Each structure stands twice: as C-alpha cells, then as structure tokens.
Coordinates of C-alpha atoms in Angstrom, one line a residue:
X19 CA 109.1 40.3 -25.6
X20 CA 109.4 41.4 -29.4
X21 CA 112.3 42.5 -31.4
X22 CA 113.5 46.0 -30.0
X23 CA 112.0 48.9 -32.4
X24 CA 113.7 50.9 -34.4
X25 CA 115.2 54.3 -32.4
X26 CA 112.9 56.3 -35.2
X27 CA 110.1 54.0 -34.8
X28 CA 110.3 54.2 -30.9
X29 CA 110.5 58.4 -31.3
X30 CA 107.7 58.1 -33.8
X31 CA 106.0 56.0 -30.8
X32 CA 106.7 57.7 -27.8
X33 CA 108.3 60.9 -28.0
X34 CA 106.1 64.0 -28.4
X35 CA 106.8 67.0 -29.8
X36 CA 106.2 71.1 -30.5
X37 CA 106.7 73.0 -33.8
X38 CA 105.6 76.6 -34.5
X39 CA 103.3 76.9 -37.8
X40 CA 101.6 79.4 -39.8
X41 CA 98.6 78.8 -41.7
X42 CA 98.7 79.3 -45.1
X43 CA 97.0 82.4 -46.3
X44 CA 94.4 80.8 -48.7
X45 CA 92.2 79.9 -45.7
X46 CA 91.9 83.5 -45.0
X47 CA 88.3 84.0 -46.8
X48 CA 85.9 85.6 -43.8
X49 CA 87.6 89.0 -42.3
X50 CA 90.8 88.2 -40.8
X51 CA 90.4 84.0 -39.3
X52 CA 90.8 80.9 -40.6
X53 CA 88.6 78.0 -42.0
X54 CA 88.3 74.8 -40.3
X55 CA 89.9 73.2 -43.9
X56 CA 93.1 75.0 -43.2
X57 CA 92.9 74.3 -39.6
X58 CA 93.0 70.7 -40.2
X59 CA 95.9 71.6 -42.8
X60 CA 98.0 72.8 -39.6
X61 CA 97.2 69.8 -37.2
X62 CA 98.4 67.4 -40.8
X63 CA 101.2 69.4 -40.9
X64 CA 102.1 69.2 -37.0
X65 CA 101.9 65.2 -37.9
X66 CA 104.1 65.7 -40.8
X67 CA 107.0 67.3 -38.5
X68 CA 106.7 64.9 -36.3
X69 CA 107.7 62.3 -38.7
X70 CA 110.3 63.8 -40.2
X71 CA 111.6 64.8 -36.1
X72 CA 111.7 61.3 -35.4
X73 CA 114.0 60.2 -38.5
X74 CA 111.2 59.2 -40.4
X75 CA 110.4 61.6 -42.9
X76 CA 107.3 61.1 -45.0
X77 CA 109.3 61.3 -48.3
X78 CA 112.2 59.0 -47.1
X79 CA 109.4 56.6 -46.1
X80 CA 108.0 57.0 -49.8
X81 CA 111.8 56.3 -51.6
X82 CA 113.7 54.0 -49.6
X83 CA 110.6 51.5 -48.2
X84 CA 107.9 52.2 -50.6
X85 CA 105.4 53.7 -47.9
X86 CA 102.7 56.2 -48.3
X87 CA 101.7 58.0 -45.6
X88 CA 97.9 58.4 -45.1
X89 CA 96.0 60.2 -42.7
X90 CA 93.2 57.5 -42.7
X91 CA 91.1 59.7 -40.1
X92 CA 91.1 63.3 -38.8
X93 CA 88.8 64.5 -36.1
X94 CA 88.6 68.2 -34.7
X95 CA 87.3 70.6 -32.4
X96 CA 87.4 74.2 -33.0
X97 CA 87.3 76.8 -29.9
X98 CA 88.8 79.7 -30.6
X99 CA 89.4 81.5 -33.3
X100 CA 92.9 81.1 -35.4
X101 CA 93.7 84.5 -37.4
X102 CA 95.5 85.1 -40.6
X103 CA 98.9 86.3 -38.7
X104 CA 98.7 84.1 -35.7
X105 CA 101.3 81.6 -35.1
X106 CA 100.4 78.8 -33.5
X107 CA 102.3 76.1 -31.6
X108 CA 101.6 72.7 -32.2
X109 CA 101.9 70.2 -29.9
X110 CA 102.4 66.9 -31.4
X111 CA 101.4 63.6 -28.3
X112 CA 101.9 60.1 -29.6
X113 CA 98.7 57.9 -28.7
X114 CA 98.9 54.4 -30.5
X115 CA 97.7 51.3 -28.6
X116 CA 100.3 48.6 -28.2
X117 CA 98.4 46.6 -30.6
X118 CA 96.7 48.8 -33.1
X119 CA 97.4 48.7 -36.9
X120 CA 97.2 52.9 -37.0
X121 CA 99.4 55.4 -35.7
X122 CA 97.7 57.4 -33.5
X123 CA 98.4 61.3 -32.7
X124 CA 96.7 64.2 -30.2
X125 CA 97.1 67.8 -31.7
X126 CA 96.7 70.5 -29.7
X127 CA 97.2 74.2 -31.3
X128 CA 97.9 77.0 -29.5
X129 CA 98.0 80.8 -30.0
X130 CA 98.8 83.9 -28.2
X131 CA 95.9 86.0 -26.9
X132 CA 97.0 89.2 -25.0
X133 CA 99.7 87.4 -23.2
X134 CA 97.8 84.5 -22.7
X135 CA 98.5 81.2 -24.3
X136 CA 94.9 79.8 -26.0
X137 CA 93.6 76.3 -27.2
X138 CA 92.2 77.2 -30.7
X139 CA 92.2 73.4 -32.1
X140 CA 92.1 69.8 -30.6
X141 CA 92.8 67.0 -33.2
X142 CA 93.0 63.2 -33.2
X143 CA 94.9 62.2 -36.2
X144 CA 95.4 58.5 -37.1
X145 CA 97.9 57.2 -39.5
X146 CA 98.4 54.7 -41.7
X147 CA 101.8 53.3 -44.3
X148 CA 100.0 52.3 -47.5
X149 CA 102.6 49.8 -49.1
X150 CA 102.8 51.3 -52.8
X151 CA 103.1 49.9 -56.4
X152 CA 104.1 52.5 -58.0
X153 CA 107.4 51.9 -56.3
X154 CA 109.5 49.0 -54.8
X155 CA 111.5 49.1 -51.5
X156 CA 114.9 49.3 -51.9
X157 CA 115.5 48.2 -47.8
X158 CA 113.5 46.5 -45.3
X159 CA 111.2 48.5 -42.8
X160 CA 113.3 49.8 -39.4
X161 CA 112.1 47.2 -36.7
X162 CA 108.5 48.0 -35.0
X163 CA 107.1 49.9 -38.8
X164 CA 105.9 47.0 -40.6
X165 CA 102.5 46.4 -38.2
X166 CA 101.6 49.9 -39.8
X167 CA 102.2 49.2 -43.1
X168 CA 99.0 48.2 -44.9
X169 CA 97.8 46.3 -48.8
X170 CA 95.1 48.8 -48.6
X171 CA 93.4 52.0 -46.8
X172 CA 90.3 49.7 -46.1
X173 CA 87.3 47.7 -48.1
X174 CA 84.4 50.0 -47.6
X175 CA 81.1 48.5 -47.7
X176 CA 79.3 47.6 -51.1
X177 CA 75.9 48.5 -51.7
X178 CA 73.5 47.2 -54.8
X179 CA 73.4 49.9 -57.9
X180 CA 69.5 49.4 -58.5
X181 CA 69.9 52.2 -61.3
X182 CA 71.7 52.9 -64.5
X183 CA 74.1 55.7 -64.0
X184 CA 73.5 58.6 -66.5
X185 CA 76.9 59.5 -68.4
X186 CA 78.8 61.9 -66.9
X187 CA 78.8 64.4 -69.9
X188 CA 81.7 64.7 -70.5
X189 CA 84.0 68.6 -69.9
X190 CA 81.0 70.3 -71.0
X191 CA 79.0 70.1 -68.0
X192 CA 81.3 71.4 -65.5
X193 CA 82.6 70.4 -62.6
X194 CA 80.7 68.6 -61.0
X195 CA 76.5 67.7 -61.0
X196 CA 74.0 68.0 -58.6
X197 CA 70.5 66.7 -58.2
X198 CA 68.0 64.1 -58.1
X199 CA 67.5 64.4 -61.6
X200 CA 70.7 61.9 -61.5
X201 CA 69.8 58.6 -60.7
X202 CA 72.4 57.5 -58.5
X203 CA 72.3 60.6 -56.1
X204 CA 68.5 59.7 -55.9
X205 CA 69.3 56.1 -55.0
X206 CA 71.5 57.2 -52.0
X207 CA 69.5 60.2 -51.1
X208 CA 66.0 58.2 -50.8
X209 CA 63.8 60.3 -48.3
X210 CA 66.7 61.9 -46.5
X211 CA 66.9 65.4 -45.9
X212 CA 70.2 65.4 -47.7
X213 CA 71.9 66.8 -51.0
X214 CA 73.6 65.0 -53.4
X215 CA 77.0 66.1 -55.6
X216 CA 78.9 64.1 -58.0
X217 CA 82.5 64.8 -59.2
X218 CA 85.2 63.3 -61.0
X219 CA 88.1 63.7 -58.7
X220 CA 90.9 65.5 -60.1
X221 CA 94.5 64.7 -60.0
X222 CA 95.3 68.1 -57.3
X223 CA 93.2 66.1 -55.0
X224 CA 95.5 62.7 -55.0
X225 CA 99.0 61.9 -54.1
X226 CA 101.3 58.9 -54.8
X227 CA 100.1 58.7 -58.1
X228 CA 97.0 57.9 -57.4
X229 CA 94.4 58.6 -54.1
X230 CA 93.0 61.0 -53.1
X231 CA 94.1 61.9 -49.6
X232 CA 92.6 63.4 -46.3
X233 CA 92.8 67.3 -47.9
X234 CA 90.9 66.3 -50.6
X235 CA 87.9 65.2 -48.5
X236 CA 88.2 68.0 -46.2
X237 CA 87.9 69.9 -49.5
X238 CA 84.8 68.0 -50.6
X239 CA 82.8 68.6 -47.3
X240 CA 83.7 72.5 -47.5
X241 CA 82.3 72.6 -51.5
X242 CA 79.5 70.1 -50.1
X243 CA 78.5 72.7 -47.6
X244 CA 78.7 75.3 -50.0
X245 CA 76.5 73.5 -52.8
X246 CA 74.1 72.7 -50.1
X247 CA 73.8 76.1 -48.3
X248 CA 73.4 77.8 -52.1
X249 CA 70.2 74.9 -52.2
X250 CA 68.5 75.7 -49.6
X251 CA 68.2 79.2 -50.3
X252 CA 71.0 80.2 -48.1
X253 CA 74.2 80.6 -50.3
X254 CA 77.0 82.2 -48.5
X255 CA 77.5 85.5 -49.9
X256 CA 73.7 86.6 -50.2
X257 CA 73.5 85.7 -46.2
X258 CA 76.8 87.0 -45.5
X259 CA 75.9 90.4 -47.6
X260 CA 72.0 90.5 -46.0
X261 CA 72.1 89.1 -42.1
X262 CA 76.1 89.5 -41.7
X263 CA 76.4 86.2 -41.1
X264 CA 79.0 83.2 -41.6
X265 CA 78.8 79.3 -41.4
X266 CA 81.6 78.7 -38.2
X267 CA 82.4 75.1 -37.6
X268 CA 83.2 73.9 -34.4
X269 CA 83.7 69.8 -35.1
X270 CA 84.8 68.3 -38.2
X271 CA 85.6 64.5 -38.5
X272 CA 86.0 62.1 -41.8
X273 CA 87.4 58.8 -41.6
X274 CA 88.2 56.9 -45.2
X275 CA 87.1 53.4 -45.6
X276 CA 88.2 52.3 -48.8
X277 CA 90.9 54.1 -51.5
X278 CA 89.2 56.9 -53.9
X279 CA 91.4 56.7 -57.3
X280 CA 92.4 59.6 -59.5
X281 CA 89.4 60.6 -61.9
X282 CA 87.1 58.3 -60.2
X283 CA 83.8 60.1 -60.0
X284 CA 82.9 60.8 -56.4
X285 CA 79.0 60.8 -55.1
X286 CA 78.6 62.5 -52.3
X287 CA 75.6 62.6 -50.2
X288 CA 75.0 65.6 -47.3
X289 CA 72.7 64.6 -45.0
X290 CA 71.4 66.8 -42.2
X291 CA 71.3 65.2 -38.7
X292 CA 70.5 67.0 -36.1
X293 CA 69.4 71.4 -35.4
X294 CA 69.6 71.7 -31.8
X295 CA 68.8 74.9 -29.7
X296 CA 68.6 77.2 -32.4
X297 CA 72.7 77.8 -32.3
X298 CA 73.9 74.5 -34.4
X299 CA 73.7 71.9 -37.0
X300 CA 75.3 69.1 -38.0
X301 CA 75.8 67.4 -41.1
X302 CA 77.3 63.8 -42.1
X303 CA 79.3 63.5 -45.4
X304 CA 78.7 59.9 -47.2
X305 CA 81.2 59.5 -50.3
X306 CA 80.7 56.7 -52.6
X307 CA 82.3 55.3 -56.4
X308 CA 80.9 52.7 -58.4
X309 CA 82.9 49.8 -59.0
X310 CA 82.5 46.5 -60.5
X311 CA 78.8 47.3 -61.0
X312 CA 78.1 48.2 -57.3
X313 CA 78.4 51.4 -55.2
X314 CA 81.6 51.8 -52.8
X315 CA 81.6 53.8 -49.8
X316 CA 84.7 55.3 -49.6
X317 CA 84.7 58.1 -47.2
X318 CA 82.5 59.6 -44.2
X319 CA 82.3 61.8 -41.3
X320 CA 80.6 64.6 -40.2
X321 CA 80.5 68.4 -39.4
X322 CA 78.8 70.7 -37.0
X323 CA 78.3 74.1 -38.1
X324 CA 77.1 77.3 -36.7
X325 CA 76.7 81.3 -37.5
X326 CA 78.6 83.8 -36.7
X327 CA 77.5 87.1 -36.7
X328 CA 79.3 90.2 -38.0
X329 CA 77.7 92.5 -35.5
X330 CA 80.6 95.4 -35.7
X331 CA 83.1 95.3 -38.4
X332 CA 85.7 92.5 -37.9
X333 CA 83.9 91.7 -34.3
X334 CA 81.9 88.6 -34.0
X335 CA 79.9 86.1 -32.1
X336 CA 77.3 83.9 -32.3
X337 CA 74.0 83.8 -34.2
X338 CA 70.7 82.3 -33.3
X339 CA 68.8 80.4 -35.8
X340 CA 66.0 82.3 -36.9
X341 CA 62.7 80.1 -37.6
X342 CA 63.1 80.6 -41.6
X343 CA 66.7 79.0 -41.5
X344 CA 65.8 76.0 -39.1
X345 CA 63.1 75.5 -41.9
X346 CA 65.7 76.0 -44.6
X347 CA 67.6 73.6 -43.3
X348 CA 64.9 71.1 -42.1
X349 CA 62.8 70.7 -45.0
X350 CA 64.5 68.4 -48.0
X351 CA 63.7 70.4 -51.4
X352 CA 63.9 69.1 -54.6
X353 CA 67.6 69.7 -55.5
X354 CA 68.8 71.5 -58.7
X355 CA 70.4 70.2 -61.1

C-alpha cells in the first residue's frame, strides 16, 4: 500500500458535497434564464467550494504550494431551464480513478420547480494543479496531491504554418479579425463549412499571471457563435426581433490541450458538424497559436445548439429548422472580413 493521504486530500477524494449558488446576473441576456456560459460558471464554482470544504482552498493551494488550479476539461448537458432568481443546489460527487493524473468531479444542479426539485445541469469537471513559476512553494504538497500536480496543462499537437501570417494591425483594427482574407484562418478552414476568428487574448481572460483559463474559452465559443450566426445571415438580434427566436444549447464540452498565454493571438476555427432532424446543430471549436514557426492547438470541444421560440411573451419552447436556416447553416460562404 502507499503513504496514507492527506485528510484534505482524502475529502478532496472521496467526500461529496452540496452548496446553494446563485448565478450571477450577467448571464441574464434572453427574458428571464440563463446562458449555458454562466451555467458552466455555477458547476466551476460548485468545484471551487468543494476545494475550499475539503481544507484545500484554491488560493491556499496557490500561496503555500505554488499550485494553480485548472479546470483542464468541462462537459455539460443542459435540461431545464435555470432563471435569473433561481437558486440552485449543487451537488459536488468526487469521480477520480485510483490512477489518473486529473481530479475528476460530477455536477449536478438543481432548482425548485413548483415544489418539485429539477435537474437543470449535469457536468463532468476534471482538474488539474499546474505547478507555477511565478511563485515558489514555501511547504511540501499534503500526502496523495503531488500525482495531480503537473509541468504543464498539455503539449497540443503541432501542425505546419504553410503561410505567412498577415500582421495583426495593431489597436486600430479592433478586437478581433475574421475571414479568409487572413491567411492562417484559410489554412485551417480549407473546404470546411466552418468560420474562422482571430484574437489576441486579453489579460481578463487569464489567471496566475498568465493563461488563459476554462471561462475564457467558454467565452470564445459564445463570441464564436455569435460571429458565426451574424455570417450566415442569422445574427441574433435581427432573428430574435423577426422569427422570436433564440440560439438554446443543450451540450457544451471544451477540453484544453496545451497552455494559451496572455496576449497570445488565438485562431479559432467553428466548424459545423452535424443538423439533425430539423431541431439541432452542433458545432466543434478548434483554438490554435502560432509558436516557434508552427501552429499549436490549444483548445477544443464542441457545442450543440438549438432554437427556442418566444411564442407568448416570456413563454418558450422549441423551434423547428425552417429549410432557409438548415441552408444558412449548411452552406460555407465566403466569410467577411
């Protein structure tokens, strides 16, 4: 047998728990619910309690044994809705394997509906301690921590550059660029039916100095699907404001595979997979940096989206895919840059 584990470490292992969250009130954009985003923002958080429950809080872990913590993947599925007001319950189920290298949580959320208590979010959240520079330890790791503490988040795989980036621009251009017309989004885009976006990843997206972390990506895909609705002819507000309808996402997954660093410039490529039975999509996310002369891929995952319908004021349900947005969303268009 090993070395006994730390009694945090085992509670971090073993011991599940419950804590009652709000969401914030910036996902609140569509009537009275909740984007997925901030839905994943309340299954992080359930993770985050859980820590600090077990004796283990993230910023301890950060001071006294110069850990990170890092939500290295985050997968969900939405049923129902989660409202402004609600407050949900979060149950918090420890599922690492004896021998895995992640922490490894299930994340149920619960709310009240008419007396009734309701699933509104399943989530498997996986974990990781990046071991930072930026600080040194100042005590060793409690007994059972150090098989989770990592050099780095991953080495995602390298692909040939086979063009010569075109310069960023500089502030002038904006946030971010768009469009075939750059030659690296053309590279990774090829023949897909897909969209391409390129940003320089601000500092509000990072944390310990220097990554960017699990909200930032979830923040990436949303503005992806944004970008990419606008595109196709089908930006949100001019749909929302004509047909009373709403992009609704019911799955949402993104795994990082290598480290994104502060003011890196992020491509990301949003590739349509699959529009089945007239009621979803889905869409993978691709996120790649060019280092050392070669293009990194640092992040993926995907996201299944629907409509919903506004068919009474603040009452909704589910739209069907008319033939013009199936071909909106089929057919790969020249993208604007």
């Amino acid at each position: 047998m090993g070395p006994v584990p730390d009694p945090a470490v085992s509670a971090l292992l073993d011991a599940a728990t419950t804590v009652r969250l709000r969401p914030v009130f910036e996902g609140n954009n569509i009537s009275y619910a909740i984007g997925f985003k901030h839905i994943n923002y309340v299954a992080e958080a359930a993770v985050l309690n859980h820590f600090r429950v077990a004796g283990l809080p993230v910023g301890e872990l950060y001071q006294r044994y110069g850990l990170g913590f890092e939500v290295v993947e985050l997968r969900s599925r939405l049923g129902a809705l989660l409202a402004v007001d609600d407050e949900v319950e979060a149950e918090v189920t420890p599922a690492t394997k004896a021998d895995a290298g992640e922490l490894t949580f299930k994340v149920a959320l619960f709310v009240q509906r008419d007396g009734r208590r309701v699933k509104c979010a399943g989530s498997t959240v996986r974990v990781v301690l990046r071991i930072d520079g930026h600080i040194e330890a100042s005590e060793a790791y409690p007994a059972g921590l150090a098989r989770f503490a990592v050099e780095r988040l991953g080495t995602g795989e390298r692909r040939e550059l086979a063009v010569t980036p075109r310069p960023y621009g500089g502030f002038a251009e904006g946030r971010g660029t768009t469009g075939t017309s750059d030659p690296v989004l053309a590279q990774l885009i090829g023949e897909d039916n897909a969209f391409g976006w390129r940003w320089r990843m601000p500092y509000f997206y990072c944390h310990f100095n220097e990554r960017v972390q699990m909200s930032g990506f979830l923040r990436v895909m949303e503005e992806a699907e944004d970008l990419f609705l606008a595109d196709r002819g089908l930006a949100i507000k001019e749909v929302l404001d004509g047909r009373g309808w709403i992009p609704v996402v019911t799955q949402s997954r993104i795994r990082l595979l290598d480290e994104t660093v502060m003011e890196e410039e992020l491509y990301t490529v949003y590739t349509i997979e699959d529009i089945f039975k007239s009621l979803l999509y889905t869409a993978r996310m691709d996120c790649y940096v060019i280092r050392d002369g070669a293009l990194v891929h640092t992040a993926t995952g995907t996201i299944t989206h629907g409509y919903l319908t506004e068919h009474a004021p603040n009452q909704w349900s589910m739209a069907t895919l008319d033939e013009a947005t199936v071909e909106a969303l089929s057919s790969p268009k020249g993208v604007r840059s």
